[in-house]
mmCIF file of C-alpha atoms in Angstrom:
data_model
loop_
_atom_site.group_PDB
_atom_site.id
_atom_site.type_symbol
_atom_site.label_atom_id
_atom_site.label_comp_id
_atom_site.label_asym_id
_atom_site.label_seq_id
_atom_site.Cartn_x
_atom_site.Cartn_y
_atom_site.Cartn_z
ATOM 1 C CA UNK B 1234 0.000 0.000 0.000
ATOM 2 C CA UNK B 1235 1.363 2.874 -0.915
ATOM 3 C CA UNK B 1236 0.515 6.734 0.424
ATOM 4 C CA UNK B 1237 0.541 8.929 -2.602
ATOM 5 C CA UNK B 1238 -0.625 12.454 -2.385
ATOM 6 C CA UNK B 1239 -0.048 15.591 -5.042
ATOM 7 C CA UNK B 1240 1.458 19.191 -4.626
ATOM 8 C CA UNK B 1241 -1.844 21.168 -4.617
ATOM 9 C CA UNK B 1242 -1.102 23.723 -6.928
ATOM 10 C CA UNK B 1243 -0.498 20.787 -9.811
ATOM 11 C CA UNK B 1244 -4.425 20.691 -9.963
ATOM 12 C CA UNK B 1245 -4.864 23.897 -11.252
ATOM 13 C CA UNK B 1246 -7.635 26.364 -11.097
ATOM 14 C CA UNK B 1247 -10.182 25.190 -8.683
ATOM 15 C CA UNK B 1248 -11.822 26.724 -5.626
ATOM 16 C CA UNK B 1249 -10.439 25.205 -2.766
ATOM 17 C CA UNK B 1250 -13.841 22.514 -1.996
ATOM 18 C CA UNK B 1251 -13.396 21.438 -5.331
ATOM 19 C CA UNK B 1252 -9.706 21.148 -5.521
ATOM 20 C CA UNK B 1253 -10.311 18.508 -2.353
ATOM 21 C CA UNK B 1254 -13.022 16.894 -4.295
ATOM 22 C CA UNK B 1255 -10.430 16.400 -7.340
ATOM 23 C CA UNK B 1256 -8.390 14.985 -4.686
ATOM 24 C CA UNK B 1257 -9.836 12.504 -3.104
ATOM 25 C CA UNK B 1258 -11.417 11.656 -6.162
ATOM 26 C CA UNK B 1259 -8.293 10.360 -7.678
ATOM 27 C CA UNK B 1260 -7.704 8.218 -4.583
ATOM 28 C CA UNK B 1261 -4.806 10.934 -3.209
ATOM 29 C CA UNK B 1262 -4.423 10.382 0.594
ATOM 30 C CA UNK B 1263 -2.339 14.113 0.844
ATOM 31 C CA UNK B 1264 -1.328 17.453 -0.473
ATOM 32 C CA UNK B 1265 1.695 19.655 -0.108
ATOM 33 C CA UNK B 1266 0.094 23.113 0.114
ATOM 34 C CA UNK B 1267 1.230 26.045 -1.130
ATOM 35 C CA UNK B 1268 -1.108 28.616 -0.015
ATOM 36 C CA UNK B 1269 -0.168 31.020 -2.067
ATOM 37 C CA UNK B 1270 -0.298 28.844 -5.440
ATOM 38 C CA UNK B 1271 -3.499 27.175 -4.188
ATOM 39 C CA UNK B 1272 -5.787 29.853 -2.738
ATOM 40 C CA UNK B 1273 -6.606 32.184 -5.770
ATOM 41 C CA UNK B 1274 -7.986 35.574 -4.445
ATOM 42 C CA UNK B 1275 -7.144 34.843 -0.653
ATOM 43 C CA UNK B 1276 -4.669 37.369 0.701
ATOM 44 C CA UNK B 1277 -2.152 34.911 1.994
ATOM 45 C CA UNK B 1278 0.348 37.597 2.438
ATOM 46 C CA UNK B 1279 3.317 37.738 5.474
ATOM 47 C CA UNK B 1280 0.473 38.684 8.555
ATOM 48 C CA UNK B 1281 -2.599 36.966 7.095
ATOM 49 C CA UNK B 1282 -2.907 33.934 8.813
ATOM 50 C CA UNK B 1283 -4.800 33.376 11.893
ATOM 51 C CA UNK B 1284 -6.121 29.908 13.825
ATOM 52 C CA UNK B 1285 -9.461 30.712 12.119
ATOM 53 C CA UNK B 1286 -8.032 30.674 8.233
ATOM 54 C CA UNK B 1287 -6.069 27.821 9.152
ATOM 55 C CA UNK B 1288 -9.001 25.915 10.755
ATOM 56 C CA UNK B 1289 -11.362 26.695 7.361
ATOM 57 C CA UNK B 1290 -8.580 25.463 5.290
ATOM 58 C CA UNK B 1291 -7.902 22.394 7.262
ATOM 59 C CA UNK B 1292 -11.771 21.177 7.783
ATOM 60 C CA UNK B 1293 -12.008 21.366 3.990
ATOM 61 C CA UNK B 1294 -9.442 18.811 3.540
ATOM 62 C CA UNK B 1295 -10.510 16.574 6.433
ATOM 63 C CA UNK B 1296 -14.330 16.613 5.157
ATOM 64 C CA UNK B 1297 -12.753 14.346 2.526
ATOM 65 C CA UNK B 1298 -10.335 12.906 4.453
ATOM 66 C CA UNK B 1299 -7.238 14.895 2.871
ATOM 67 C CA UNK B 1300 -4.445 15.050 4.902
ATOM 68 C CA UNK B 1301 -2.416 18.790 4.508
ATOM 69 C CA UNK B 1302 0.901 16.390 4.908
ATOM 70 C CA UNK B 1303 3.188 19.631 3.960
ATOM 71 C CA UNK B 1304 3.115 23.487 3.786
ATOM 72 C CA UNK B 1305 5.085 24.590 0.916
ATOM 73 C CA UNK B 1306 6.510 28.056 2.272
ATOM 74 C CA UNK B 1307 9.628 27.877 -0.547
ATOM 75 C CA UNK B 1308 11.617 30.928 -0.584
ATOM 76 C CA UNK B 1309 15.570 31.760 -1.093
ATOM 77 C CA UNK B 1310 16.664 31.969 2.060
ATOM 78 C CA UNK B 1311 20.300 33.356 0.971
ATOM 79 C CA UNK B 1312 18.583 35.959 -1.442
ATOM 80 C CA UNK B 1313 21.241 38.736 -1.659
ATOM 81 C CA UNK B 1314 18.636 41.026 -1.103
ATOM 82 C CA UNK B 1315 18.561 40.976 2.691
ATOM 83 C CA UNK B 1316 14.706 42.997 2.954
ATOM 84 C CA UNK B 1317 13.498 40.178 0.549
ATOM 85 C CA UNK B 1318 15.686 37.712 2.707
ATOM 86 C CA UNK B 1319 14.180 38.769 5.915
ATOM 87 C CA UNK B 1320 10.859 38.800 4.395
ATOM 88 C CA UNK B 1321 10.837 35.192 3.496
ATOM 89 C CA UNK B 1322 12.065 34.087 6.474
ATOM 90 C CA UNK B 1323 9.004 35.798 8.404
ATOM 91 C CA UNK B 1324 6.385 34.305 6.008
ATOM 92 C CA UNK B 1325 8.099 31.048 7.026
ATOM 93 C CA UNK B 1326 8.043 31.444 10.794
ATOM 94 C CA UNK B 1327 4.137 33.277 10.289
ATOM 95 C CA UNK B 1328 3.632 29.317 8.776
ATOM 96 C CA UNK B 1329 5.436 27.451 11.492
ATOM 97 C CA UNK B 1330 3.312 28.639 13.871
ATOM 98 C CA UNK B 1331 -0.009 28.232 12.317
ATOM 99 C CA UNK B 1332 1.046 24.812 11.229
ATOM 100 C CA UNK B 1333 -1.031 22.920 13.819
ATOM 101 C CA UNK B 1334 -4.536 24.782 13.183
ATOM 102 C CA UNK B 1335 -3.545 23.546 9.433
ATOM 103 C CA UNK B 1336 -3.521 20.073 11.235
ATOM 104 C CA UNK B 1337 -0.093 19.493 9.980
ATOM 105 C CA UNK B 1338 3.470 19.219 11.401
ATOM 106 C CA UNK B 1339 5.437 20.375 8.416
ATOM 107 C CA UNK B 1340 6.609 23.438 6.910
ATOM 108 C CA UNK B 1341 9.480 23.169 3.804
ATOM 109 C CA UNK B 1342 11.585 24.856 1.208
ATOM 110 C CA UNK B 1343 14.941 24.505 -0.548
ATOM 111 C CA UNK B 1344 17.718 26.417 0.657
ATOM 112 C CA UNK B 1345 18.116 29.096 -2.314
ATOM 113 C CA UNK B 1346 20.461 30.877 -4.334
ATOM 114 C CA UNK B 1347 23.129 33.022 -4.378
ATOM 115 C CA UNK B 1348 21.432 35.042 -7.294
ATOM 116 C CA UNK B 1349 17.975 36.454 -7.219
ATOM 117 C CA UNK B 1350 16.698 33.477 -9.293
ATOM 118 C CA UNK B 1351 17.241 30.432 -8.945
ATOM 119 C CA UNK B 1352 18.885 28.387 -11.489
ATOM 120 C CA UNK B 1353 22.337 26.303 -11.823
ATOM 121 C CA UNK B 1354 25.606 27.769 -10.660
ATOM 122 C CA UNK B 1355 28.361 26.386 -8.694
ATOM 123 C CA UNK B 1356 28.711 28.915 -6.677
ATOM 124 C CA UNK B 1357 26.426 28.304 -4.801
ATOM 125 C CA UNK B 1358 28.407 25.005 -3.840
ATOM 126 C CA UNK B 1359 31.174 27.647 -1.622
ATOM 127 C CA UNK B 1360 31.626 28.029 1.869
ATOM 128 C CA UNK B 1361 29.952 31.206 2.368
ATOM 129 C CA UNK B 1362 26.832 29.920 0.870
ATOM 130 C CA UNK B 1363 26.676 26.649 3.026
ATOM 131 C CA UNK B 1364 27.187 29.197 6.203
ATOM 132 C CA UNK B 1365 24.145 31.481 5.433
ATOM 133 C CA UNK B 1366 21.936 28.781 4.761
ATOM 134 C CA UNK B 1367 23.029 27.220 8.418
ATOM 135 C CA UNK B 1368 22.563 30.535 9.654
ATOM 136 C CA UNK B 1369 19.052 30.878 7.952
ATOM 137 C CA UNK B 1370 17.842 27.093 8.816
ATOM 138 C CA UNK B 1371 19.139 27.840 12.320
ATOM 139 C CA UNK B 1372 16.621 30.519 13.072
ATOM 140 C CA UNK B 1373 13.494 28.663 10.862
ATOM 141 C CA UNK B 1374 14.384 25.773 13.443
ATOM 142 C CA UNK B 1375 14.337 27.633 16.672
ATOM 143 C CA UNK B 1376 10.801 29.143 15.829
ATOM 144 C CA UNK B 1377 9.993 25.044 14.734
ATOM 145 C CA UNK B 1378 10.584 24.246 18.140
ATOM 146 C CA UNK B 1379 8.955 26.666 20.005
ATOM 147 C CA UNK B 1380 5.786 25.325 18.440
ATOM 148 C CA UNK B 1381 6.228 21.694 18.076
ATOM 149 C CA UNK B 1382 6.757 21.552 14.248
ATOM 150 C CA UNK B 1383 8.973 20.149 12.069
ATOM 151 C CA UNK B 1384 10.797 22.136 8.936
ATOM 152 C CA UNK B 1385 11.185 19.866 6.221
ATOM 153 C CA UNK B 1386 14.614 20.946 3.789
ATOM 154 C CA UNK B 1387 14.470 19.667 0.354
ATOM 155 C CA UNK B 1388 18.014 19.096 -1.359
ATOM 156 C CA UNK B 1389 18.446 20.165 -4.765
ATOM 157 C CA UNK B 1390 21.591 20.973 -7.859
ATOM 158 C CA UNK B 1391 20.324 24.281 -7.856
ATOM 159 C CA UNK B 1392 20.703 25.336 -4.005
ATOM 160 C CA UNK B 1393 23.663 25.621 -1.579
ATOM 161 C CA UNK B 1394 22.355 22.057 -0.274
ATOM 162 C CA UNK B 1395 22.955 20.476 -3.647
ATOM 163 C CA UNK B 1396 24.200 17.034 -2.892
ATOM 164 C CA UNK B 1397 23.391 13.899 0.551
ATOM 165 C CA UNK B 1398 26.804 15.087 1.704
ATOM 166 C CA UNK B 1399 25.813 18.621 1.648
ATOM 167 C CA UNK B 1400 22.193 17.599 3.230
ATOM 168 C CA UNK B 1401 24.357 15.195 6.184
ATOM 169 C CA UNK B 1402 26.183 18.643 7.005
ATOM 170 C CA UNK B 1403 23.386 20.525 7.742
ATOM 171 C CA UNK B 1404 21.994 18.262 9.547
ATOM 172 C CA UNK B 1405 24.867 17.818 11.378
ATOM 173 C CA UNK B 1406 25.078 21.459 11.718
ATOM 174 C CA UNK B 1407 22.287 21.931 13.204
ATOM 175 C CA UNK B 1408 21.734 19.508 16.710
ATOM 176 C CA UNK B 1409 17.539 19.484 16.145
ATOM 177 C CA UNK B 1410 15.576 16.627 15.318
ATOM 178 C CA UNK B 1411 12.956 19.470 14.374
ATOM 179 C CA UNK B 1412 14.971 19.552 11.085
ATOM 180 C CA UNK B 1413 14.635 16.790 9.208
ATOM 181 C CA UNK B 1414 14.164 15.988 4.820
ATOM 182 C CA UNK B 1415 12.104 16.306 2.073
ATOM 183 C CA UNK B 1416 13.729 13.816 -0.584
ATOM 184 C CA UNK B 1417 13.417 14.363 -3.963
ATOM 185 C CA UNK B 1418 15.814 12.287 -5.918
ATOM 186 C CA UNK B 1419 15.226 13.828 -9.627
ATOM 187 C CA UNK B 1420 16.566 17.329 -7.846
ATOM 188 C CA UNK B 1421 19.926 15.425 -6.765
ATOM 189 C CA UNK B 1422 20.746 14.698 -10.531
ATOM 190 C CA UNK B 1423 22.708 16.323 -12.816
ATOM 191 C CA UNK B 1424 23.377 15.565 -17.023
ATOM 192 C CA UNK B 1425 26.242 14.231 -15.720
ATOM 193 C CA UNK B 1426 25.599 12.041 -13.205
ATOM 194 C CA UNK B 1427 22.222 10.419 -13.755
ATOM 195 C CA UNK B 1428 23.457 7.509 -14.660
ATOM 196 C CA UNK B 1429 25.047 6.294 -11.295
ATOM 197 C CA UNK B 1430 20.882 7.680 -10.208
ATOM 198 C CA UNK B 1431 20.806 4.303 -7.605
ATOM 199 C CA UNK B 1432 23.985 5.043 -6.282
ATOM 200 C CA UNK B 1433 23.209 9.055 -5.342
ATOM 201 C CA UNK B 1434 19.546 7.919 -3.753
ATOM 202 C CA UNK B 1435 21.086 4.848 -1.941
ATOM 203 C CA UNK B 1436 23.979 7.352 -0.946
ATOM 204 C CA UNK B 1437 20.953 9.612 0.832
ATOM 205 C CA UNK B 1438 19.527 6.629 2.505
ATOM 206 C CA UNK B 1439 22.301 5.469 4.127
ATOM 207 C CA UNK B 1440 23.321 9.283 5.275
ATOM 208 C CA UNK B 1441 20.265 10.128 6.934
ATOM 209 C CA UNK B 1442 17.382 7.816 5.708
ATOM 210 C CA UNK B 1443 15.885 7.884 9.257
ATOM 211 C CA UNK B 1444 15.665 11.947 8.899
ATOM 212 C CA UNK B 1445 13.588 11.676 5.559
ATOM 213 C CA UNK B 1446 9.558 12.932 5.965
ATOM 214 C CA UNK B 1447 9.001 13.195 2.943
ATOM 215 C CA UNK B 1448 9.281 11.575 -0.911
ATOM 216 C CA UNK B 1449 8.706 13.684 -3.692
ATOM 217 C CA UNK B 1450 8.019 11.836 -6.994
ATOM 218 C CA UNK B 1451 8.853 13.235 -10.234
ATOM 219 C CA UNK B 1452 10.549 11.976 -12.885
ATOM 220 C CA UNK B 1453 12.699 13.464 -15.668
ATOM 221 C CA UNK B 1454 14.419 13.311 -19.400
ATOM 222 C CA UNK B 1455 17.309 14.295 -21.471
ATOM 223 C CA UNK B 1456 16.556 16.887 -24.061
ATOM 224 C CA UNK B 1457 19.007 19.354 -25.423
ATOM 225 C CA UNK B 1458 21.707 17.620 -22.953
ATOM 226 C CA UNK B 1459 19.517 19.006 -20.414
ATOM 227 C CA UNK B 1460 17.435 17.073 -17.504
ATOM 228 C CA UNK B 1461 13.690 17.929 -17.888
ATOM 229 C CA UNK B 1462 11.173 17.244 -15.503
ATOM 230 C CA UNK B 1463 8.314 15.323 -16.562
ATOM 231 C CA UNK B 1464 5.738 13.373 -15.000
ATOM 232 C CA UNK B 1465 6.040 10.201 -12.756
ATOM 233 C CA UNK B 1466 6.245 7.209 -15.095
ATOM 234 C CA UNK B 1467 7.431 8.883 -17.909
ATOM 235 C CA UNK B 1468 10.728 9.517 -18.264
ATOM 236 C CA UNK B 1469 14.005 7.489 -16.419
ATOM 237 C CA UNK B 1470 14.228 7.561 -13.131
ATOM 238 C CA UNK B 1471 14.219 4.130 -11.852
ATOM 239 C CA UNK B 1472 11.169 3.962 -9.822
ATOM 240 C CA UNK B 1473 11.364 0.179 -9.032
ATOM 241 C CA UNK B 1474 14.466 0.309 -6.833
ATOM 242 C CA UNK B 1475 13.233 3.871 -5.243
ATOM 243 C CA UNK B 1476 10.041 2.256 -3.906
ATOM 244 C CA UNK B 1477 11.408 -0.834 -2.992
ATOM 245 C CA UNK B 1478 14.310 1.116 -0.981
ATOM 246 C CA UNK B 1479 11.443 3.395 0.696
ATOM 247 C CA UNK B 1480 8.437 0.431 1.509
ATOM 248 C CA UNK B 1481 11.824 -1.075 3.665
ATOM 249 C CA UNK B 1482 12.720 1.606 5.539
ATOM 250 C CA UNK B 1483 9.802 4.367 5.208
ATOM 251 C CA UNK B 1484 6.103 2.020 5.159
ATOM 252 C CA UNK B 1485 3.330 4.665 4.756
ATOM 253 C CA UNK B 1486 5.646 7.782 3.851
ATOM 254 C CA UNK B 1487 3.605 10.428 2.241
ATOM 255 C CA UNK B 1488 5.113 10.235 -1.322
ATOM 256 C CA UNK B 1489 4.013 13.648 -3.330
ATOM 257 C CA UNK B 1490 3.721 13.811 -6.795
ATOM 258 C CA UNK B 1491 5.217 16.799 -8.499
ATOM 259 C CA UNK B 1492 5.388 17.803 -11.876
ATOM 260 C CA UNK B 1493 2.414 16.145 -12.779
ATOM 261 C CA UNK B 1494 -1.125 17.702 -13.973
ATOM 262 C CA UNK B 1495 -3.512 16.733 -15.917
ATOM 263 C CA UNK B 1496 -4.257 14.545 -18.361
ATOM 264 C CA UNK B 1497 -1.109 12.230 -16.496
ATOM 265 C CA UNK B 1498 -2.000 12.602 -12.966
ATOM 266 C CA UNK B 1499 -3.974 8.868 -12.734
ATOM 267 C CA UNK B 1500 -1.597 7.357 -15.254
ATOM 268 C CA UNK B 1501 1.065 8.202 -12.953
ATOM 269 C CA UNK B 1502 -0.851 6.947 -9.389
ATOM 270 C CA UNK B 1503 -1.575 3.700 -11.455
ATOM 271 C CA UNK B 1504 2.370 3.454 -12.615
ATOM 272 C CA UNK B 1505 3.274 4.120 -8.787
ATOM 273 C CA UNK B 1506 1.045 1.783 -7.757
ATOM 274 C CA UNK B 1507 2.440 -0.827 -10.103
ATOM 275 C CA UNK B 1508 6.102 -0.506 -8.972
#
């Protein structure tokens, strides 16, 4: 049995009780929620939220048995812009500690760029960068444990926390078991090294499987000698040793697809469900 949910925002357009509906419909057992992407026309702004917006949101989910599994709150939390910095970081703590009227115990991001945007460079792989995103992380995790909640940090090429290593550092870096991962093992690939793809995710088991909340399913394929993302089941990530590796050591892990909409969103359960 597997517990496969969907990134809200991937069903597009909807109010939010028919969004649910679509949901649960498909058989999805969670979302990741990113308020902002998913509540068209709701000011969701840094000092919106309250217990009471929280609480509406939530009982729409649970009417239908939805389970808000994650609240996507991703932001670069090294922007050289420190106003836009700070900013992000406060919309983050606003949604750590509304987390629990959401009736869920996560909160996540990725941990930025050195630029503005965020795309590939390796400079983001220097020492400076590592030490702002500690410092960042640091205070996201002290707020996390005033309130009981756990902040979720997804690895990724593009970020400072590009690699398991990298990931095993911060960890390390930070002594809180209120930090723990969002694994997404398409984001830990690179043209050059998806090949040795069973390697990198077994790599990220074995450095801190036990710290992993999360699985995020996409999948991806070369084009222009460039990794695209593309929907679960359709491209080469090897699927079959990622959810045999997971039902092990993870039984009943939320495991969110991303990069999937419509028309492949119950091709892609069914394919899951296969594996």
């Amino acid at each position: 049995m597997l517990n496969i949910g969907i990134r809200a925002h991937d069903i597009e357009n909807l109010p939010l009780e028919e969004l649910v509906q679509e949901v649960a419909g498909k058989g999805l057992t969670s979302v990741q929620l990113a308020l902002s992407k998913s509540l068209d026309g709701v000011n969701t702004e840094l000092g919106s939220l309250s217990p009471g917006f929280a609480r509406y949101v939530a009982s729409a989910f649970s009417k239908y048995n939805v389970q808000i599994a994650v609240l996507g709150c991703y932001f670069n939390m090294i922007h050289p812009d420190l106003v836009q910095r700070r900013k992000g970081i406060e919309r983050f703590k606003e949604h750590v500690r509304f987390a629990r009227d959401f009736g869920c115990s996560i909160v996540a991001t990725e941990t930025g760029n050195v630029n503005p945007e965020i795309f590939y460079t390796e400079e983001n792989f220097k020492e400076e960068p590592f030490l702002e995103v500690v410092s960042s992380v640091s205070e996201l995790v002290k707020e996390a444990e005033k309130f009981g909640v756990i902040v979720g940090i997804e690895a990724g090429v593009n970020h400072p926390i590009y690699s398991p290593k990298a990931m095993k550092r911060l960890l390390d870096s930070i002594n809180s078991k209120n930090l723990q991962v969002i694994l997404d093992p398409v984001n830990l690939l690179t043209i050059e090294t998806y090949q040795n793809q069973e390697e990198i995710f077994q790599e990220a088991m074995d450095l801190f499987g036990e710290r992993v909340v999360i699985l995020h399913a996409k999948d991806f394929i070369i084009e222009n000698n460039q990794l695209v993302p593309t929907a679960v089941g359709k491209g080469l990530l090897n699927y079959k040793y990622i959810i045999e590796e997971i039902k092990k050591k993870k039984p009943f892990i939320n495991i969110l697809l991303e990069e999937t909409k419509e028309p492949f969103i119950d091709q892609s359960i069914a394919f899951l469900r296969e594996k």
